[in-house]
Tab-separated table of C-alpha atoms and ligand atoms in Angstrom:
chain	number	residue	atom	x	y	z
A	48	MET	CA	-21.203	16.729	-5.039
A	49	ILE	CA	-18.195	18.950	-5.441
A	50	THR	CA	-15.920	15.996	-6.155
A	51	ASN	CA	-16.281	16.248	-9.928
A	52	ARG	CA	-14.566	19.610	-9.797
A	53	ILE	CA	-11.469	18.175	-8.127
A	54	ARG	CA	-8.465	18.896	-10.353
A	55	ILE	CA	-5.678	17.867	-7.974
A	56	ASP	CA	-6.470	14.695	-6.070
A	57	LEU	CA	-3.933	13.959	-3.335
A	58	SER	CA	-6.302	11.781	-1.310
A	59	SER	CA	-4.623	8.580	-2.525
A	60	ASP	CA	-2.386	7.136	-5.213
A	61	THR	CA	-5.438	5.066	-6.166
A	62	ALA	CA	-6.739	8.263	-7.804
A	63	THR	CA	-4.583	7.592	-10.879
A	64	ARG	CA	-6.408	7.123	-14.183
A	65	PRO	CA	-5.080	4.787	-16.851
A	66	SER	CA	-3.060	6.841	-19.326
A	67	ARG	CA	-3.577	6.838	-23.092
A	68	GLY	CA	-0.628	4.481	-23.565
A	69	MET	CA	-1.967	2.125	-20.928
A	70	ARG	CA	-5.447	2.160	-22.487
A	71	GLU	CA	-3.953	1.346	-25.871
A	72	ALA	CA	-2.080	-1.587	-24.362
A	73	MET	CA	-5.319	-2.762	-22.725
A	74	ALA	CA	-7.271	-2.464	-25.977
A	75	ALA	CA	-4.639	-4.492	-27.837
A	76	ALA	CA	-4.329	-7.227	-25.181
A	77	GLU	CA	-4.440	-10.866	-26.171
A	78	VAL	CA	-7.005	-12.569	-23.963
A	79	GLY	CA	-8.351	-15.986	-22.986
A	80	ASP	CA	-10.148	-17.622	-20.073
A	81	GLU	CA	-8.181	-16.651	-16.984
A	82	GLN	CA	-9.964	-19.192	-14.755
A	83	HIS	CA	-8.563	-21.929	-16.920
A	84	GLY	CA	-5.086	-20.456	-17.014
A	85	GLU	CA	-5.599	-19.644	-20.700
A	86	ASP	CA	-5.245	-15.901	-20.710
A	87	PRO	CA	-1.834	-15.177	-22.271
A	88	SER	CA	-1.635	-11.636	-20.926
A	89	VAL	CA	-2.437	-12.723	-17.379
A	90	ASN	CA	0.078	-15.538	-17.659
A	91	ALA	CA	2.720	-13.115	-18.939
A	92	LEU	CA	2.038	-10.726	-16.055
A	93	CYS	CA	2.301	-13.500	-13.478
A	94	GLU	CA	5.576	-14.732	-14.975
A	95	ARG	CA	6.876	-11.195	-15.048
A	96	VAL	CA	6.072	-10.528	-11.392
A	97	ALA	CA	7.323	-13.954	-10.268
A	98	GLY	CA	10.606	-13.084	-12.000
A	99	LEU	CA	10.738	-9.600	-10.519
A	100	LEU	CA	10.253	-11.036	-7.023
A	101	ALA	CA	12.299	-14.202	-7.669
A	102	LYS	CA	9.431	-16.474	-6.622
A	103	GLU	CA	8.349	-19.713	-8.308
A	104	ALA	CA	4.878	-18.555	-9.219
A	105	ALA	CA	2.402	-15.698	-9.033
A	106	LEU	CA	-1.340	-15.144	-9.122
A	107	PHE	CA	-3.303	-12.215	-10.558
A	108	LEU	CA	-6.026	-10.964	-8.217
A	109	PRO	CA	-8.624	-8.187	-8.382
A	110	SER	CA	-7.199	-6.233	-5.437
A	111	GLY	CA	-4.442	-5.919	-2.902
A	112	THR	CA	-6.906	-6.700	-0.158
A	113	MET	CA	-7.582	-10.064	-1.763
A	114	CYS	CA	-3.821	-10.680	-1.996
A	115	ASN	CA	-3.517	-10.159	1.765
A	116	GLN	CA	-6.614	-12.158	2.644
A	117	ILE	CA	-5.719	-15.120	0.473
A	118	ALA	CA	-2.142	-15.203	1.764
A	119	ILE	CA	-3.443	-15.161	5.338
A	120	ALA	CA	-5.955	-17.909	4.602
A	121	VAL	CA	-3.293	-20.125	3.048
A	122	HIS	CA	-0.728	-19.612	5.807
A	123	CYS	CA	-3.038	-19.773	8.830
A	124	ARG	CA	-5.658	-22.025	10.403
A	125	PRO	CA	-8.526	-20.911	12.649
A	126	GLY	CA	-7.186	-19.946	16.070
A	127	ASP	CA	-3.808	-18.834	14.741
A	128	GLU	CA	-2.401	-15.391	15.366
A	129	ILE	CA	-0.738	-12.956	12.988
A	130	ILE	CA	1.893	-10.482	14.147
A	131	ALA	CA	1.792	-7.085	12.433
A	132	ALA	CA	2.632	-3.460	13.175
A	133	GLU	CA	-0.140	-1.338	14.667
A	134	GLY	CA	-1.833	0.655	11.938
A	135	SER	CA	-1.350	-2.090	9.358
A	136	HIS	CA	-3.811	-2.272	6.487
A	137	ILE	CA	-4.802	-5.824	7.479
A	138	ILE	CA	-5.782	-4.499	10.924
A	139	ASP	CA	-7.578	-1.290	10.017
A	140	TYR	CA	-8.871	-1.465	6.469
A	141	GLU	CA	-9.844	-4.999	5.521
A	142	GLY	CA	-13.067	-5.453	7.474
A	143	ALA	CA	-11.396	-7.891	9.878
A	144	GLY	CA	-11.223	-10.268	6.940
A	145	SER	CA	-8.502	-12.272	8.634
A	146	ALA	CA	-11.003	-13.057	11.410
A	147	ALA	CA	-14.056	-13.415	9.183
A	148	LEU	CA	-12.416	-15.558	6.494
A	149	ALA	CA	-9.440	-17.330	8.053
A	150	GLY	CA	-10.533	-17.344	11.715
A	151	THR	CA	-7.344	-15.677	12.886
A	152	ALA	CA	-6.490	-12.996	15.422
A	153	ILE	CA	-3.943	-10.247	14.859
A	154	HIS	CA	-1.439	-9.186	17.501
A	155	ALA	CA	-0.685	-5.517	16.866
A	156	VAL	CA	2.924	-4.650	17.676
A	157	GLN	CA	3.754	-1.155	18.869
A	158	ALA	CA	5.727	0.326	16.036
A	159	GLU	CA	7.620	3.429	15.044
A	160	HIS	CA	6.109	4.614	11.772
A	161	GLY	CA	5.139	1.031	10.980
A	162	LEU	CA	8.566	-0.437	11.738
A	163	PHE	CA	9.451	-2.572	14.736
A	164	THR	CA	12.487	-4.349	16.102
A	165	ARG	CA	13.466	-7.932	16.700
A	166	GLU	CA	12.961	-7.284	20.430
A	167	ALA	CA	9.394	-6.082	19.833
A	168	PHE	CA	8.766	-9.223	17.803
A	169	GLU	CA	10.170	-11.393	20.623
A	170	ARG	CA	7.754	-9.748	23.057
A	171	ALA	CA	4.812	-10.383	20.746
A	172	VAL	CA	5.468	-13.963	19.718
A	173	ARG	CA	3.682	-16.590	21.823
A	174	PRO	CA	5.387	-19.367	23.721
A	175	ALA	CA	4.068	-22.860	23.009
A	176	SER	CA	1.017	-23.100	25.243
A	177	ARG	CA	-2.297	-24.900	25.370
A	178	LYS	CA	-3.963	-21.664	26.401
A	179	MET	CA	-2.508	-19.216	23.952
A	180	PRO	CA	-3.081	-18.655	20.285
A	181	ARG	CA	-0.387	-20.021	18.012
A	182	SER	CA	1.783	-17.329	16.413
A	183	ARG	CA	1.749	-18.412	12.806
A	184	LEU	CA	2.444	-15.495	10.482
A	185	ILE	CA	4.301	-12.194	10.537
A	186	SER	CA	3.148	-9.536	8.095
A	187	PHE	CA	5.262	-6.562	7.040
A	188	GLU	CA	4.001	-3.556	5.111
A	189	GLN	CA	6.562	-2.257	2.620
A	190	THR	CA	6.209	0.720	2.512
A	191	HIS	CA	4.137	1.295	5.638
A	192	ASN	CA	1.086	3.328	4.684
A	193	ARG	CA	0.005	4.719	8.066
A	194	GLY	CA	3.654	4.955	9.046
A	195	GLY	CA	3.904	7.725	6.457
A	196	GLY	CA	5.221	5.674	3.562
A	197	ARG	CA	8.183	4.498	5.637
A	198	VAL	CA	10.579	1.999	4.047
A	199	TRP	CA	11.649	-1.052	6.059
A	200	PRO	CA	15.457	-1.036	5.773
A	201	LEU	CA	16.588	-4.351	4.297
A	202	ASP	CA	18.779	-5.250	7.296
A	203	GLN	CA	15.998	-4.642	9.802
A	204	LEU	CA	13.498	-6.538	7.663
A	205	ARG	CA	15.904	-9.479	7.401
A	206	GLU	CA	16.604	-9.514	11.125
A	207	VAL	CA	12.956	-9.519	12.197
A	208	ALA	CA	11.985	-11.998	9.481
A	209	ARG	CA	14.801	-14.342	10.513
A	210	ALA	CA	13.645	-14.220	14.134
A	211	ALA	CA	10.092	-15.000	13.010
A	212	ARG	CA	11.273	-17.915	10.926
A	213	GLU	CA	13.296	-19.306	13.849
A	214	ARG	CA	10.041	-19.329	15.822
A	215	GLY	CA	8.257	-21.225	13.068
A	216	LEU	CA	6.247	-18.340	11.617
A	217	ALA	CA	5.637	-17.832	7.929
A	218	VAL	CA	6.578	-14.410	6.548
A	219	HIS	CA	4.307	-12.216	4.425
A	220	ILE	CA	4.992	-8.842	2.812
A	221	ASP	CA	2.098	-6.527	1.998
A	222	GLY	CA	3.814	-4.823	-0.908
A	223	ALA	CA	1.042	-2.440	-1.917
A	224	ARG	CA	3.855	0.091	-2.456
A	225	LEU	CA	6.802	-2.288	-2.727
A	226	MET	CA	8.066	-0.608	-5.880
A	227	ASN	CA	8.050	2.755	-4.084
A	228	ALA	CA	10.345	1.193	-1.487
A	229	CYS	CA	12.619	-0.169	-4.230
A	230	VAL	CA	12.845	3.148	-6.063
A	231	ALA	CA	13.447	5.083	-2.827
A	232	SER	CA	16.092	2.725	-1.446
A	233	GLY	CA	17.694	1.319	-4.588
A	234	VAL	CA	17.175	-2.193	-3.182
A	235	PRO	CA	15.894	-4.652	-5.821
A	236	ALA	CA	12.397	-6.027	-5.188
A	237	ARG	CA	13.754	-9.572	-5.119
A	238	ASP	CA	15.965	-8.725	-2.120
A	239	TYR	CA	13.000	-7.610	-0.045
A	240	ALA	CA	10.923	-10.502	-1.369
A	241	ALA	CA	13.633	-13.005	-0.406
A	242	VAL	CA	12.710	-12.686	3.292
A	243	ALA	CA	9.090	-13.660	2.585
A	244	ASP	CA	7.075	-16.772	1.805
A	245	SER	CA	4.442	-14.602	0.184
A	246	VAL	CA	4.651	-11.095	-1.230
A	247	TRP	CA	2.488	-9.019	-3.519
A	248	LEU	CA	2.423	-5.712	-5.259
A	249	ASP	CA	-0.496	-3.502	-6.087
A	250	LEU	CA	-0.999	-2.394	-9.668
A	251	SER	CA	-3.748	0.094	-8.840
A	252	LYS	CA	-1.760	2.485	-6.640
A	253	GLY	CA	1.284	4.405	-7.864
A	254	LEU	CA	1.725	2.077	-10.824
A	255	GLY	CA	-1.391	3.626	-12.286
A	256	CYS	CA	-3.523	0.624	-13.315
A	257	PRO	CA	-7.285	0.607	-12.894
A	258	VAL	CA	-7.433	-2.804	-11.171
A	259	GLY	CA	-5.336	-5.544	-9.679
A	260	GLY	CA	-2.632	-6.982	-7.510
A	261	VAL	CA	-0.209	-9.838	-8.055
A	262	LEU	CA	0.597	-12.294	-5.265
A	263	ALA	CA	3.800	-14.352	-5.489
A	264	GLY	CA	5.283	-17.310	-3.631
A	265	ALA	CA	6.321	-20.926	-3.915
A	266	ARG	CA	4.458	-23.106	-6.400
A	267	ASP	CA	2.488	-25.039	-3.774
A	268	PHE	CA	1.544	-21.795	-1.986
A	269	ILE	CA	0.190	-20.347	-5.236
A	270	GLU	CA	-1.654	-23.598	-5.957
A	271	GLU	CA	-3.528	-23.235	-2.655
A	272	ALA	CA	-4.012	-19.536	-3.309
A	273	TRP	CA	-5.773	-20.481	-6.557
A	274	ALA	CA	-8.343	-22.462	-4.573
A	275	TRP	CA	-9.038	-19.380	-2.438
A	276	LYS	CA	-9.204	-17.180	-5.523
A	277	HIS	CA	-12.049	-19.343	-6.821
A	278	ARG	CA	-13.669	-19.587	-3.405
A	279	LEU	CA	-13.806	-15.799	-3.040
A	280	GLY	CA	-14.995	-15.206	-6.576
A	281	GLY	CA	-11.706	-13.699	-7.649
A	282	ALA	CA	-11.228	-15.970	-10.657
A	283	MET	CA	-11.943	-14.009	-13.817
A	284	ARG	CA	-12.422	-14.541	-17.541
A	285	GLN	CA	-10.783	-12.278	-20.161
A	286	ALA	CA	-8.740	-10.528	-17.495
A	287	GLY	CA	-5.897	-9.998	-19.943
A	288	ILE	CA	-7.353	-6.542	-20.578
A	289	LEU	CA	-6.409	-5.738	-16.975
A	290	ALA	CA	-3.142	-7.665	-16.977
A	291	ALA	CA	-2.001	-5.728	-20.046
A	292	ALA	CA	-2.274	-2.573	-17.948
A	293	GLY	CA	-0.050	-4.226	-15.358
A	294	LEU	CA	2.586	-5.160	-17.924
A	295	TYR	CA	2.468	-1.631	-19.300
A	296	ALA	CA	2.882	-0.224	-15.773
A	297	LEU	CA	5.916	-2.384	-15.059
A	298	ASP	CA	7.491	-1.159	-18.307
A	299	HIS	CA	6.668	2.538	-17.916
A	300	ASN	CA	5.607	3.517	-14.419
A	301	VAL	CA	8.192	2.141	-12.004
A	302	GLY	CA	11.197	4.434	-12.500
A	303	ARG	CA	8.961	7.492	-12.483
A	304	LEU	CA	7.900	6.782	-8.886
A	305	ALA	CA	10.995	8.867	-8.074
A	306	ASP	CA	9.021	11.885	-9.366
A	307	ASP	CA	6.267	11.101	-6.864
A	308	HIS	CA	8.824	10.962	-4.070
A	309	ARG	CA	10.316	14.295	-5.144
A	310	ASN	CA	6.838	15.822	-5.261
A	311	ALA	CA	6.006	14.484	-1.798
A	312	ALA	CA	9.206	16.032	-0.423
A	313	ARG	CA	8.330	19.297	-2.185
A	314	LEU	CA	4.852	19.259	-0.660
A	315	ALA	CA	6.287	18.498	2.776
A	316	ASP	CA	8.765	21.373	2.538
A	317	GLY	CA	6.082	23.788	1.404
A	318	LEU	CA	3.553	22.819	4.087
A	319	ARG	CA	5.958	22.750	6.986
A	320	ALA	CA	6.614	26.441	6.277
A	321	VAL	CA	2.938	27.256	6.983
A	322	ALA	CA	2.499	28.557	10.560
A	323	GLY	CA	0.908	25.952	12.839
A	324	VAL	CA	1.463	23.055	10.421
A	325	VAL	CA	3.716	20.144	11.348
A	326	LEU	CA	4.545	16.939	9.526
A	327	ASP	CA	4.135	13.662	11.366
A	328	PRO	CA	6.347	11.824	10.604
A	329	GLU	CA	8.844	14.603	9.974
A	330	VAL	CA	10.747	12.584	7.413
A	331	VAL	CA	9.106	11.853	4.069
A	332	GLN	CA	10.766	8.911	2.334
A	333	THR	CA	8.327	8.026	-0.427
A	334	ASN	CA	4.970	9.337	-1.685
A	335	ILE	CA	2.958	9.763	1.522
A	336	VAL	CA	2.828	12.906	3.674
A	337	PHE	CA	0.950	13.146	6.976
A	338	ILE	CA	0.103	16.680	8.030
A	339	ASP	CA	-1.054	17.889	11.448
A	340	VAL	CA	-2.753	21.285	11.667
A	341	ALA	CA	-3.457	21.310	15.431
A	342	GLY	CA	-1.160	24.325	15.748
A	343	THR	CA	-3.418	26.388	13.479
A	344	GLY	CA	-6.407	25.905	15.785
A	345	LEU	CA	-8.453	24.859	12.743
A	346	PRO	CA	-10.246	21.570	12.158
A	347	ALA	CA	-8.878	19.538	9.248
A	348	ARG	CA	-12.400	19.170	7.867
A	349	ALA	CA	-12.803	22.947	7.419
A	350	ILE	CA	-9.490	23.246	5.590
A	351	ALA	CA	-10.365	20.265	3.382
A	352	GLU	CA	-13.707	21.824	2.414
A	353	GLU	CA	-12.047	25.066	1.380
A	354	LEU	CA	-9.395	23.201	-0.576
A	355	ALA	CA	-12.096	21.178	-2.339
A	356	ARG	CA	-13.743	24.445	-3.345
A	357	ARG	CA	-10.466	25.267	-5.043
A	358	GLY	CA	-10.338	21.891	-6.799
A	359	ILE	CA	-7.874	20.209	-4.451
A	360	ARG	CA	-8.541	17.074	-2.431
A	361	ILE	CA	-6.473	15.868	0.538
A	362	GLY	CA	-7.537	12.979	2.775
A	363	VAL	CA	-8.772	13.894	6.263
A	364	VAL	CA	-7.580	11.174	8.660
A	365	GLY	CA	-8.287	12.751	12.041
A	366	PRO	CA	-9.710	15.895	13.665
A	367	THR	CA	-6.526	17.801	12.820
A	368	ARG	CA	-4.736	15.377	10.500
A	369	PHE	CA	-4.423	14.941	6.752
A	370	ARG	CA	-2.797	12.382	4.500
A	371	ALA	CA	-1.549	13.530	1.111
A	372	VAL	CA	-0.318	10.997	-1.432
A	373	THR	CA	1.517	11.905	-4.624
A	374	HIS	CA	1.136	9.916	-7.837
A	375	LEU	CA	1.469	10.059	-11.597
A	376	ASP	CA	-1.512	12.336	-12.134
A	377	VAL	CA	0.029	15.078	-9.952
A	378	ASP	CA	2.987	17.158	-11.108
A	379	ALA	CA	5.263	19.731	-9.467
A	380	ASP	CA	3.015	22.622	-10.551
A	381	ASP	CA	0.063	20.927	-8.873
A	382	ILE	CA	2.147	20.616	-5.714
A	383	ASP	CA	3.030	24.308	-5.795
A	384	GLU	CA	-0.618	25.195	-6.332
A	385	THR	CA	-1.589	22.963	-3.395
A	386	ILE	CA	0.957	24.567	-1.087
A	387	ALA	CA	-0.174	28.076	-2.028
A	388	ALA	CA	-3.851	27.139	-1.620
A	389	PHE	CA	-3.216	25.435	1.715
A	390	ALA	CA	-1.397	28.479	3.074
A	391	ALA	CA	-4.125	30.819	1.795
A	392	VAL	CA	-6.930	28.690	3.245
A	393	VAL	CA	-5.296	28.504	6.664
A	394	GLU	CA	-4.745	32.262	6.620
A	395	THR	CA	-8.296	33.147	5.575
A	396	LEU	CA	-9.939	30.656	7.945
A	397	LYS	CA	-7.859	31.988	10.821
A	398	THR	CA	-8.937	35.549	10.133
A	399	GLY	CA	-12.516	34.370	9.560
A	400	SER	CA	-12.716	36.139	6.246
A	401	VAL	CA	-13.222	33.127	4.043
A	402	HIS	CA	-17.005	33.288	3.940
A	403	ALA	CA	-16.936	36.952	3.002
A	404	ALA	CA	-14.778	36.138	0.011
B	508	PLP	C1	-4.160	-0.097	-0.620
B	508	PLP	C2	-3.509	-1.031	0.314
B	508	PLP	C3	-3.927	-2.360	0.406
B	508	PLP	C4	-5.130	-2.891	-0.333
B	508	PLP	O1	-5.035	-2.771	-1.695
B	508	PLP	P1	-6.367	-2.639	-2.590
B	508	PLP	O2	-5.866	-2.861	-3.955
B	508	PLP	O3	-6.882	-1.248	-2.343
B	508	PLP	O4	-7.325	-3.675	-2.115
B	508	PLP	C5	-3.254	-3.196	1.257
B	508	PLP	N1	-2.208	-2.770	1.965
B	508	PLP	C6	-1.770	-1.503	1.915
B	508	PLP	C7	-0.596	-1.088	2.728
B	508	PLP	C8	-2.418	-0.582	1.085
B	508	PLP	O5	-2.005	0.683	1.066
């Protein structure tokens, strides 16, 4: 495997390693039995996130996927339908868990970079009918991953959420990168969270923790979520070691997400100057950059292999498409090195001289 020689990993913001400071906080964590609600660090993290999101309660879970799946299972009954933007994580990357675990279908709404309008919602929502599934839940991704890290503007989020509520749907926010949205927009997390019955944030992405997500909502929602946490085997023991990383991240790693956004913009500017390379979407708002190399005539896979040889990893997401994600283990120099390497690789592959090198 060449992966152990990767020095610059832009494949995902999950590539972050816990820093020295975070590891020290983890080592010093007070712990107890989390299943019994007796882990002081986990309890402190849950209180902290509930406060941040202005919800009554919160629940520490091993992953963001489990946050989504538990929220869906609590909100929905078998036969219900969820409305979500095409390309949502719950549609593409969770093993159809919403069908397998909660017995629900998902209605994928055509979306622009993960965002859709009130009108698109109105077209998707089901009328009361004996034949049709019952629309029960709307799920927003903030930011939208496959939409290129796009931020739902607060007004648009409120408008669509209000329409959903009027039709009797519950509202969920997949906030894997909620703090990226907050840092990019200046909107407090609680303002986005206010539209939702359930909302979570991932600790293991740009916040730099090794493990975990925190799901928040009303007290009775979290009580039911606890039952699912046990059911799925997500209840832990001395999980305070992990929660301490989360508390450390909320203290140290939120404001610096602005650096990631600057680095993503820098990467975008550098790559769009390479002949045959376009960005899709054009606009980079947060830490995710989608790159299309169709214009170079080269397959993404070939470019990725050459970059890996040079110690750089970018995610291949299609025959000619890449996704690059910036995070706290990548700095501006790494970005400049990536741009230079990308340009050089495209040039050498085009002239066919790479294998002679
Ligand atoms: C990563 C991600 C998840 C899942 O989080 P995990 O912690 O990897 O399980 C869910 N939604 C979105 C938008 C994500 O990017």
